[in-house]
C-alpha positions as semicolon CSV with decimal commas, in nm:
position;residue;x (nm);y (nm);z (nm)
1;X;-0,008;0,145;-0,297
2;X;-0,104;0,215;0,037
3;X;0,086;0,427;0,305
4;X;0,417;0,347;0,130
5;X;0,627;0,668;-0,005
6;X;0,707;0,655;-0,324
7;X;1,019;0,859;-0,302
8;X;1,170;0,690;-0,013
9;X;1,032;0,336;0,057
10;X;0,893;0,433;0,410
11;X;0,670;0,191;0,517
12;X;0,450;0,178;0,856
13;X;0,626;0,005;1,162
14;X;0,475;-0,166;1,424
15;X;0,573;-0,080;1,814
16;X;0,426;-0,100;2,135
17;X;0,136;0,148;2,343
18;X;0,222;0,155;2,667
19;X;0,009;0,247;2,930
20;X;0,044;0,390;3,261
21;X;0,027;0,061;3,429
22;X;0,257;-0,053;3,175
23;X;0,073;-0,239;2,997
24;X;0,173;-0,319;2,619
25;X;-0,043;-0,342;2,284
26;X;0,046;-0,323;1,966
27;X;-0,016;-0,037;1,770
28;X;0,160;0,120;1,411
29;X;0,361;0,436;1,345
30;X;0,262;0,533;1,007
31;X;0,512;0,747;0,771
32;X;0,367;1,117;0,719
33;X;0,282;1,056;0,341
34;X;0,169;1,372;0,156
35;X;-0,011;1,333;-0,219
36;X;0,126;1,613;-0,420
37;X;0,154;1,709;-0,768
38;X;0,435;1,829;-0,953
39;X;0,517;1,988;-1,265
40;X;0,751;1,785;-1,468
41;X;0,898;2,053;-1,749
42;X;1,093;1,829;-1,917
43;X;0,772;1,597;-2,021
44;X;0,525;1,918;-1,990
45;X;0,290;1,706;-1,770
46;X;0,151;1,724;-1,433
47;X;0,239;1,403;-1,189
48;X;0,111;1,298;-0,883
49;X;0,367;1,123;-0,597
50;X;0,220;0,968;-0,266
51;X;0,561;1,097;-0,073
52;X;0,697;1,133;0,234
53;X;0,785;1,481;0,380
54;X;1,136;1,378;0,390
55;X;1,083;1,219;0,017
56;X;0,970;1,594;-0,031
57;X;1,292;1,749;0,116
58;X;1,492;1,491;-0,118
59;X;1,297;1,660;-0,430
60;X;1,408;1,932;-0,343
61;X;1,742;1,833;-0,279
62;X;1,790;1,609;-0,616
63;X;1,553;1,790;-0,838
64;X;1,214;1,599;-0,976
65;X;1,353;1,464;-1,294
66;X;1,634;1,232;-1,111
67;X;1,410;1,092;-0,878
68;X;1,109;1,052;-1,150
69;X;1,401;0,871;-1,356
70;X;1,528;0,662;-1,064
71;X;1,166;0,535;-1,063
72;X;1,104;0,406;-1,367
73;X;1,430;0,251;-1,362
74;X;1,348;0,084;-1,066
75;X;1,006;0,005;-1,226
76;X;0,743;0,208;-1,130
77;X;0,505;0,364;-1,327
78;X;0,498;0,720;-1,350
């Protein structure tokens, strides 16, 4: 998976530069992905998300082992 969080779904958008004349190109606003491991205690294993720093404020917020069992009920393999 690249540049998607794992937590959250973010995925890069596309907008416009603009220069000073005004002038528009394309260009991407990527999501500010972090890799990080975490302990899981429950499994007493290590695990590695590609997250978001807001998927890491909802870790925090929901504990690991909800959003590690959200998942892999979703499908992903952790």
């Amino acid at each position: 998976m690249a540049r998607v969080c794992q937590v959250t779904g973010k995925v890069p958008i596309t907008g416009n530069r603009v220069s000073h004349s005004n002038i528009k190109t394309k260009r991407r606003f990527l999501p500010n992905l972090q890799t990080k491991r975490f302990f899981l205690a429950e499994e007493d294993r290590w695990i590695t998300l590609k997250t978001s720093t807001e998927g890491l404020r909802t870790i925090n917020k929901k504990g690991l082992y909800t959003i590690v069992k959200e998942l892999r009920a979703q499908g992903e393999k952790i």
